[in-house]
Coordinates of C-alpha atoms and ligand atoms in Angstrom, one line a residue:
M1 CA 16.7 102.1 21.2
N2 CA 16.5 105.5 22.7
L3 CA 20.0 105.8 24.1
G4 CA 20.7 109.5 24.6
L5 CA 17.1 110.5 24.6
L6 CA 16.6 109.8 28.3
D7 CA 19.0 109.4 31.1
Y8 CA 16.8 106.9 32.6
C9 CA 15.3 103.6 31.5
F10 CA 12.2 102.9 33.5
G11 CA 13.8 104.7 36.4
Y12 CA 17.2 103.1 35.9
F13 CA 20.3 105.0 34.9
C14 CA 21.6 104.1 31.5
V15 CA 25.0 105.7 32.1
M16 CA 28.1 103.5 32.3
L17 CA 28.2 102.4 35.9
N18 CA 31.4 102.8 38.0
F19 CA 33.5 99.8 38.2
E20 CA 36.9 98.4 39.3
I21 CA 38.5 95.4 37.7
I22 CA 41.5 93.3 38.2
N23 CA 42.2 89.9 36.7
P24 CA 45.7 88.6 37.5
T25 CA 45.4 85.2 35.8
R26 CA 48.0 84.6 33.2
I27 CA 46.5 82.8 30.2
V28 CA 48.7 80.6 28.2
F29 CA 46.6 79.9 25.1
G30 CA 47.1 77.4 22.3
K31 CA 48.5 74.0 21.5
D32 CA 51.9 72.5 22.6
Q33 CA 52.4 75.0 25.4
L34 CA 53.1 72.6 28.3
D35 CA 56.8 73.3 28.1
R36 CA 56.0 76.5 29.9
L37 CA 54.5 74.6 32.8
P38 CA 57.6 74.0 35.0
A39 CA 58.7 77.6 34.8
L40 CA 55.3 79.0 35.7
L41 CA 54.9 76.5 38.5
S42 CA 58.4 77.2 39.9
E43 CA 57.3 80.8 40.4
I44 CA 54.6 79.9 42.9
S45 CA 56.0 76.6 44.3
P46 CA 59.3 77.3 46.2
N47 CA 59.4 73.8 47.7
K48 CA 58.3 72.1 44.5
K49 CA 55.6 70.2 46.3
V50 CA 52.5 70.1 44.2
L51 CA 49.1 68.6 44.7
L52 CA 48.0 67.4 41.2
A53 CA 44.2 67.5 41.4
Y54 CA 41.9 66.0 38.7
G55 CA 38.5 64.5 38.1
G56 CA 37.6 61.0 36.8
K57 CA 39.3 59.1 34.1
S58 CA 39.3 61.7 31.2
A59 CA 42.6 63.5 31.9
E60 CA 44.4 60.1 32.1
R61 CA 42.6 58.7 29.0
I62 CA 43.6 61.6 26.8
G63 CA 47.2 61.3 27.9
L64 CA 47.3 64.7 29.5
L65 CA 48.2 63.5 33.0
A66 CA 51.1 61.5 31.5
R67 CA 52.4 64.6 29.7
I68 CA 52.1 66.7 32.9
R69 CA 53.9 64.1 35.0
E70 CA 56.7 64.1 32.4
K71 CA 57.0 67.9 32.3
L72 CA 57.0 68.0 36.1
S73 CA 59.6 65.4 36.8
A74 CA 61.6 67.9 38.9
F75 CA 58.7 68.4 41.2
K76 CA 57.2 66.2 43.9
L77 CA 53.7 65.4 42.8
I78 CA 51.1 64.3 45.2
E79 CA 48.1 63.1 43.2
F80 CA 44.5 63.6 44.1
G81 CA 42.0 62.3 41.6
G82 CA 38.3 61.7 41.8
I83 CA 36.8 65.2 42.0
E84 CA 33.4 64.7 40.5
A85 CA 31.2 66.8 38.3
N86 CA 29.5 69.3 40.6
P87 CA 32.4 68.9 43.1
E88 CA 31.4 67.4 46.4
F89 CA 32.3 69.0 49.7
S90 CA 33.1 65.6 51.3
T91 CA 35.5 64.7 48.5
L92 CA 37.3 68.1 48.6
I93 CA 37.7 67.8 52.4
K94 CA 39.7 64.6 51.7
G95 CA 41.9 66.6 49.3
V96 CA 42.4 69.3 51.9
E97 CA 43.5 66.7 54.4
L98 CA 46.0 65.2 51.9
A99 CA 47.4 68.6 51.0
R100 CA 47.9 69.4 54.7
E101 CA 49.4 66.0 55.5
K102 CA 51.9 66.3 52.6
N103 CA 52.5 70.0 53.3
V104 CA 52.1 71.0 49.6
D105 CA 52.7 74.6 48.6
V106 CA 50.6 74.8 45.5
I107 CA 47.7 73.0 43.7
L108 CA 47.5 72.3 40.0
A109 CA 44.0 71.7 38.8
V110 CA 43.6 69.6 35.6
G111 CA 40.0 69.5 34.4
G112 CA 36.8 71.4 33.7
G113 CA 34.9 73.8 35.9
S114 CA 34.3 71.2 38.6
V115 CA 37.9 70.4 39.2
I116 CA 39.0 74.0 39.1
D117 CA 36.1 75.1 41.4
G118 CA 37.0 72.2 43.8
V119 CA 40.6 73.4 43.9
K120 CA 39.6 76.9 44.6
F121 CA 37.7 75.7 47.6
M122 CA 40.6 73.5 48.7
T123 CA 43.1 76.3 48.6
G124 CA 41.0 78.3 51.0
A125 CA 39.9 75.5 53.3
Y126 CA 43.6 74.5 53.6
F127 CA 44.2 77.4 56.0
Y128 CA 40.7 77.5 57.6
E129 CA 40.4 76.2 61.1
G130 CA 36.6 76.0 61.5
D131 CA 34.1 74.1 59.4
P132 CA 34.6 75.4 55.8
W133 CA 30.9 74.7 55.0
D134 CA 30.2 77.7 57.2
V135 CA 32.1 79.8 54.6
L136 CA 29.8 78.6 51.9
L137 CA 26.8 79.3 54.0
R138 CA 28.2 82.8 54.4
K139 CA 27.8 82.6 58.2
E140 CA 28.8 85.9 59.8
G141 CA 32.5 86.1 60.3
C142 CA 33.2 82.9 58.4
I143 CA 35.6 83.8 55.5
F144 CA 38.7 82.3 53.9
E145 CA 41.4 84.8 54.8
N146 CA 44.2 83.0 53.1
A147 CA 44.6 80.5 50.2
L148 CA 47.3 78.4 48.6
P149 CA 48.3 79.5 45.1
F150 CA 47.1 77.4 42.3
G151 CA 47.2 77.0 38.5
T152 CA 44.9 75.3 36.1
I153 CA 45.1 73.2 32.9
L154 CA 41.7 73.4 31.4
T155 CA 40.1 70.4 29.7
L156 CA 36.6 71.7 29.0
P157 CA 35.7 75.1 27.8
A158 CA 32.5 76.2 29.5
T159 CA 32.5 77.9 32.9
G160 CA 35.2 80.5 32.7
S161 CA 36.4 79.3 36.1
E162 CA 40.0 79.2 34.6
A163 CA 40.0 83.0 34.6
N164 CA 37.8 84.1 37.4
S165 CA 37.7 83.9 41.2
G166 CA 34.4 82.1 41.8
A167 CA 33.5 78.5 42.6
V168 CA 30.4 76.5 43.2
I169 CA 30.5 73.6 45.6
S170 CA 27.9 70.9 46.1
R171 CA 26.7 68.9 49.1
S172 CA 24.4 66.2 47.7
E173 CA 23.3 64.8 51.1
L174 CA 21.8 68.3 51.8
K175 CA 20.8 68.9 48.2
E176 CA 22.8 72.1 48.3
K177 CA 25.0 73.9 45.8
R178 CA 26.7 77.0 47.1
A179 CA 28.9 79.7 45.6
M180 CA 32.1 81.2 47.0
G181 CA 34.8 83.4 45.7
G182 CA 37.0 86.5 46.2
P183 CA 40.3 87.9 45.0
L184 CA 42.3 85.1 46.6
F185 CA 40.8 82.6 44.2
F186 CA 42.1 83.7 40.8
P187 CA 44.3 81.1 39.3
K188 CA 47.9 82.2 39.0
F189 CA 48.0 80.8 35.5
S190 CA 45.7 78.8 33.2
F191 CA 46.7 76.7 30.2
L192 CA 44.0 76.8 27.5
D193 CA 44.7 74.2 24.8
P194 CA 41.8 73.9 22.3
T195 CA 42.9 70.5 21.2
V196 CA 41.3 69.0 24.4
V197 CA 37.9 69.7 22.8
A198 CA 38.5 66.8 20.4
S199 CA 38.2 64.3 23.2
L200 CA 35.0 65.8 24.7
P201 CA 31.7 63.9 24.4
E202 CA 29.0 65.9 22.5
R203 CA 27.1 66.3 25.7
Q204 CA 30.0 68.3 27.3
I205 CA 30.6 70.4 24.2
A206 CA 27.0 71.4 24.0
N207 CA 27.0 72.2 27.7
G208 CA 30.1 74.4 27.3
I209 CA 28.5 76.4 24.4
V210 CA 25.3 76.9 26.4
D211 CA 27.0 77.8 29.7
A212 CA 29.2 80.5 27.9
F213 CA 26.1 81.7 26.0
V214 CA 24.0 82.2 29.2
H215 CA 26.9 83.8 31.1
T216 CA 27.0 86.4 28.4
L217 CA 23.2 86.8 28.3
E218 CA 23.1 87.4 32.1
Q219 CA 25.5 90.3 31.7
Y220 CA 23.7 91.7 28.7
V221 CA 19.9 91.1 28.7
T222 CA 19.1 93.6 31.4
Y223 CA 18.4 97.2 30.5
P224 CA 20.2 99.4 27.9
T225 CA 23.4 101.2 29.1
D226 CA 25.8 103.7 27.8
N227 CA 28.6 101.1 27.8
F228 CA 28.5 100.5 24.1
L229 CA 31.8 98.6 24.1
Q230 CA 30.8 96.0 26.7
E231 CA 27.4 95.5 25.0
R232 CA 29.1 94.9 21.6
Q233 CA 31.6 92.6 23.2
A234 CA 28.7 90.5 24.6
E235 CA 27.1 90.5 21.2
A236 CA 30.4 89.4 19.6
I237 CA 30.6 86.4 22.0
L238 CA 26.9 85.5 21.3
S239 CA 27.3 85.8 17.5
T240 CA 30.6 83.8 17.6
L241 CA 29.0 81.0 19.7
I242 CA 26.0 80.8 17.3
E243 CA 28.4 80.6 14.4
I244 CA 30.9 78.1 15.7
G245 CA 28.8 76.1 18.2
P246 CA 27.2 73.7 15.6
K247 CA 30.6 73.3 13.9
V248 CA 32.4 72.2 17.1
L249 CA 29.6 69.8 17.8
H250 CA 29.8 68.4 14.3
D251 CA 33.6 68.1 14.3
P252 CA 35.3 68.6 17.7
S253 CA 38.7 68.3 16.1
D254 CA 38.1 71.4 14.1
Y255 CA 40.8 73.6 15.7
R256 CA 39.5 76.8 14.2
A257 CA 36.0 76.3 15.8
A258 CA 37.3 74.8 19.0
S259 CA 39.8 77.6 19.7
N260 CA 37.0 80.1 19.3
L261 CA 34.7 78.2 21.6
M262 CA 37.5 78.1 24.2
W263 CA 38.2 81.8 24.0
C264 CA 34.5 82.7 24.0
A265 CA 33.9 80.7 27.2
T266 CA 36.8 82.3 29.0
N267 CA 35.8 85.8 27.9
A268 CA 32.2 85.2 28.9
L269 CA 33.1 85.0 32.6
N270 CA 36.5 86.5 33.1
G271 CA 35.0 89.7 34.6
N272 CA 35.2 91.9 31.5
L273 CA 31.6 91.8 30.3
R274 CA 30.3 92.9 33.7
C275 CA 32.3 96.2 33.7
G276 CA 30.0 99.2 33.9
V277 CA 26.8 97.3 33.2
P278 CA 24.0 95.8 35.3
T279 CA 23.8 92.0 35.6
D280 CA 21.1 89.5 36.4
W281 CA 22.4 86.1 37.8
A282 CA 19.0 84.8 38.7
T283 CA 19.1 82.1 35.9
H284 CA 22.2 80.7 37.6
M285 CA 20.8 80.9 41.1
I286 CA 17.6 79.0 40.1
G287 CA 19.6 76.6 37.8
H288 CA 21.9 75.6 40.7
E289 CA 18.8 74.4 42.6
L290 CA 17.8 72.1 39.7
T291 CA 21.3 70.6 39.8
A292 CA 21.1 70.3 43.6
F293 CA 17.7 68.5 43.4
Y294 CA 17.9 66.5 40.2
G295 CA 21.6 66.4 39.2
I296 CA 20.8 68.0 35.9
D297 CA 24.0 69.2 34.2
H298 CA 24.7 72.9 35.1
A299 CA 24.4 74.2 31.5
R300 CA 21.2 72.3 30.9
T301 CA 19.6 74.0 34.0
L302 CA 20.4 77.3 32.4
A303 CA 18.8 76.3 29.1
I304 CA 15.7 75.3 31.1
I305 CA 15.5 78.5 33.1
A306 CA 16.7 81.4 30.8
P307 CA 13.9 81.4 28.2
R308 CA 11.2 81.2 31.0
L309 CA 12.9 83.9 33.0
F310 CA 13.0 86.2 29.9
E311 CA 9.3 85.6 29.4
N312 CA 8.6 86.3 33.0
Q313 CA 10.6 89.6 32.8
F314 CA 9.5 90.4 29.3
E315 CA 8.6 94.1 29.9
N316 CA 11.6 94.8 32.1
K317 CA 14.0 93.3 29.6
K318 CA 12.2 94.2 26.4
Q319 CA 14.6 96.9 25.2
K320 CA 17.6 94.7 25.5
L321 CA 15.8 91.7 24.0
V322 CA 15.0 93.9 21.0
Q323 CA 18.7 95.0 20.8
Y324 CA 19.8 91.3 21.1
G325 CA 17.2 90.2 18.5
K326 CA 18.2 92.8 16.0
R327 CA 21.9 92.7 16.4
V328 CA 22.6 89.1 17.1
W329 CA 19.7 87.3 15.4
E330 CA 19.1 89.9 12.7
L331 CA 15.4 89.9 13.4
D332 CA 12.9 92.5 12.0
G333 CA 9.5 93.6 13.3
N334 CA 8.0 95.7 16.0
D335 CA 9.6 95.6 19.5
D336 CA 7.2 93.0 20.9
E337 CA 7.7 90.8 17.9
V338 CA 11.5 91.0 17.9
A339 CA 11.8 90.6 21.7
K340 CA 9.5 87.5 21.6
A341 CA 11.3 86.0 18.6
A342 CA 14.7 86.6 20.3
I343 CA 13.6 84.4 23.2
E344 CA 12.3 81.8 20.7
K345 CA 15.6 81.9 18.8
T346 CA 17.6 81.4 22.0
E347 CA 15.6 78.4 23.0
Q348 CA 15.8 76.9 19.5
F349 CA 19.6 77.4 19.6
F350 CA 19.8 75.3 22.8
Q351 CA 17.6 72.7 21.2
L352 CA 19.7 72.6 18.0
L353 CA 22.6 71.7 20.3
E354 CA 20.4 68.8 21.5
I355 CA 19.8 70.4 24.9
P356 CA 16.1 70.0 25.9
T357 CA 14.6 73.0 27.7
H358 CA 12.2 71.6 30.2
I359 CA 12.8 69.9 33.6
S360 CA 10.5 67.0 32.6
D361 CA 12.8 66.2 29.7
Y362 CA 15.4 65.1 32.3
T363 CA 13.5 63.8 35.3
D364 CA 10.0 63.3 36.8
P365 CA 9.9 66.5 38.8
S366 CA 8.0 66.9 42.1
P367 CA 4.9 69.1 41.5
E368 CA 6.1 71.0 44.5
I369 CA 9.5 71.9 43.1
A370 CA 8.6 75.5 42.2
K371 CA 7.3 76.1 45.7
I372 CA 10.3 74.4 47.3
I373 CA 12.8 76.6 45.5
R374 CA 10.8 79.7 46.3
E375 CA 10.9 78.7 50.0
R376 CA 14.7 78.1 49.8
F377 CA 15.2 81.5 48.3
E378 CA 13.0 83.1 51.0
E379 CA 15.1 81.4 53.7
R380 CA 18.3 82.8 52.2
G381 CA 16.8 86.3 51.8
W382 CA 17.0 86.2 48.0
T383 CA 13.8 88.0 47.7
E384 CA 14.6 90.6 45.0
M385 CA 16.8 89.5 42.2
G386 CA 17.7 90.7 38.7
E387 CA 19.0 94.0 37.5
R388 CA 16.0 95.9 38.8
K389 CA 15.4 93.7 41.8
A390 CA 12.2 92.9 40.1
I391 CA 12.4 89.1 40.2
L392 CA 10.5 88.4 43.4
L393 CA 9.8 85.1 45.1
S394 CA 6.5 84.8 43.3
D395 CA 8.4 85.2 40.0
V396 CA 10.9 82.5 41.0
E397 CA 8.0 80.2 41.6
S398 CA 6.3 81.1 38.3
I399 CA 9.6 80.7 36.3
V400 CA 10.2 77.2 37.7
A401 CA 6.6 76.2 37.3
A402 CA 6.7 77.3 33.6
A403 CA 10.0 75.4 33.2
I404 CA 8.5 72.0 34.3
Ligands
LIG1 O1 35.7 63.7 35.7 P1 36.3 63.5 34.3 O2 36.6 62.2 33.9 O3 37.4 64.5 34.1 O4 35.1 63.9 33.3 C1 34.6 65.2 33.1 C2 33.2 65.3 33.7 O5 32.6 64.1 33.8 C3 34.4 65.4 31.6 N1 35.5 66.0 30.9 C4 36.2 67.1 31.3 N2 37.2 67.3 30.4 C5 37.1 66.3 29.5 C6 36.1 65.5 29.9 N3 35.8 64.3 29.2 C7 36.5 64.1 28.1 N4 37.5 64.8 27.6 C8 37.9 66.0 28.3 N5 38.8 66.8 27.8 O6 33.3 66.4 31.6 C9 32.4 66.2 32.7 C10 32.0 67.5 33.2 O7 33.0 68.2 33.8 P2 32.8 69.5 34.7 O8 34.1 70.0 35.1 O9 31.8 69.1 35.7 O10 32.1 70.5 33.6 P3 32.0 72.0 33.6 O11 33.3 72.6 33.1 O12 30.8 72.3 32.8 O13 31.9 72.5 35.1 C11 30.6 72.5 35.8 C12 30.8 73.0 37.2 O14 31.2 74.4 37.2 C13 30.3 75.2 38.0 C14 29.0 74.5 37.8 O15 28.1 74.9 38.7 C15 29.4 73.0 37.9 O16 29.6 72.7 39.2 N6 30.4 76.6 37.5 C16 31.5 77.3 37.8 C17 31.6 78.6 37.5 C18 32.7 79.4 37.9 N7 33.6 78.9 38.8 O17 32.9 80.6 37.5 C19 30.5 79.3 36.8 C20 29.5 78.4 36.1 O18 28.4 79.2 35.9 C21 29.2 77.2 36.9 O19 28.3 77.5 38.0
LIG2 ZN1 27.4 78.8 34.3

């Protein structure tokens, strides 16, 4: 790396970029912490009327809902279950109607990224008078201006949604998956108890590791910067996930490994890694389309796209791929060799976690899919993506075609 030698990297500043950060979410980390729940909820729920939102059967099955009901016996709980993976707009609208009818003053999300994201949407839609889908479409003038307060009890370490203000909402009848967010949508508090990992199926543990890994890569594999701290923090998360990922998969009740997975996942997307550095979220943007079209799990879409995107952007990202290869994977060789091997190591890591890395491993894709995604991006004006705005529509099409 030539940091200090030049102020520019291929015409891009290497200096630490200006940034502003606030993250108001209180994290309560560790086991046996639920005694804290009534006090934290009381702070944001003056009328003690709480919408308890969850997904399918898992939170009930692991006894978590029973424990929450017991702790919150002094509250009026209105339950809303059934928020599905990749939360559906139509389901969430029912939750909004229930919350309004019962006049709740807070929502408690119990689940993974899907339940938490769904709750974020519901808190904003609660006060919105028009069609909230317009907000997700980012129609001019359509924004959530107010939101109910909410807290979360995380059951799946993966997305970081428990400590950020973003959400992704699906509308399967339109094959759409759209993102929203903003300062209103930080949870007031989040309980992170690593013992929940013990109940997770292997598939979800592997998904969580890969989602956190790719969140980190997207804030790191760009171009070199003078923000040495953030770069090393990204490397620390990647190295930790490589170390503990296979251990958690092998033994999900290994608290030592599970607690590290949970904290890595939160730190990968709580806003810290992006401070002062460029980011490239194109893997996520393309990946969301694969979920929208084929229902492939979110993390798996990232494992499919990230290696192909790095190959497509090889020259632009080479310096960081080399840094990543040397520091995280301890590779030797000339720059081209190390950068190439770093991509191979990444893909092998996903495969080691039993996550296949091609679309055709999951479904029989339309030969037109690459073109269709390109056209969607064109309609949305997403014509120049990545840290250098160098991922053009033609690249999106090539990346998806190579991923088939
Ligand atoms: O529905 P239940 O029965 O709860 O089962 C869930 C679900 O089927 C199950 N599960 C969760 N905790 C469990 C458990 N099963 C057993 N034991 C437990 N303790 O796991 C399945 C998947 O859950 P889900 O919440 O969908 O997974 P994840 O946390 O990976 O969330 C994925 C969603 O988050 C979005 C994704 O696009 C996707 O819609 N993302 C949100 C982000 C954000 N808000 O910052 C960023 C991410 O990049 C991502 O886009
Ligand atoms: Zn993700």
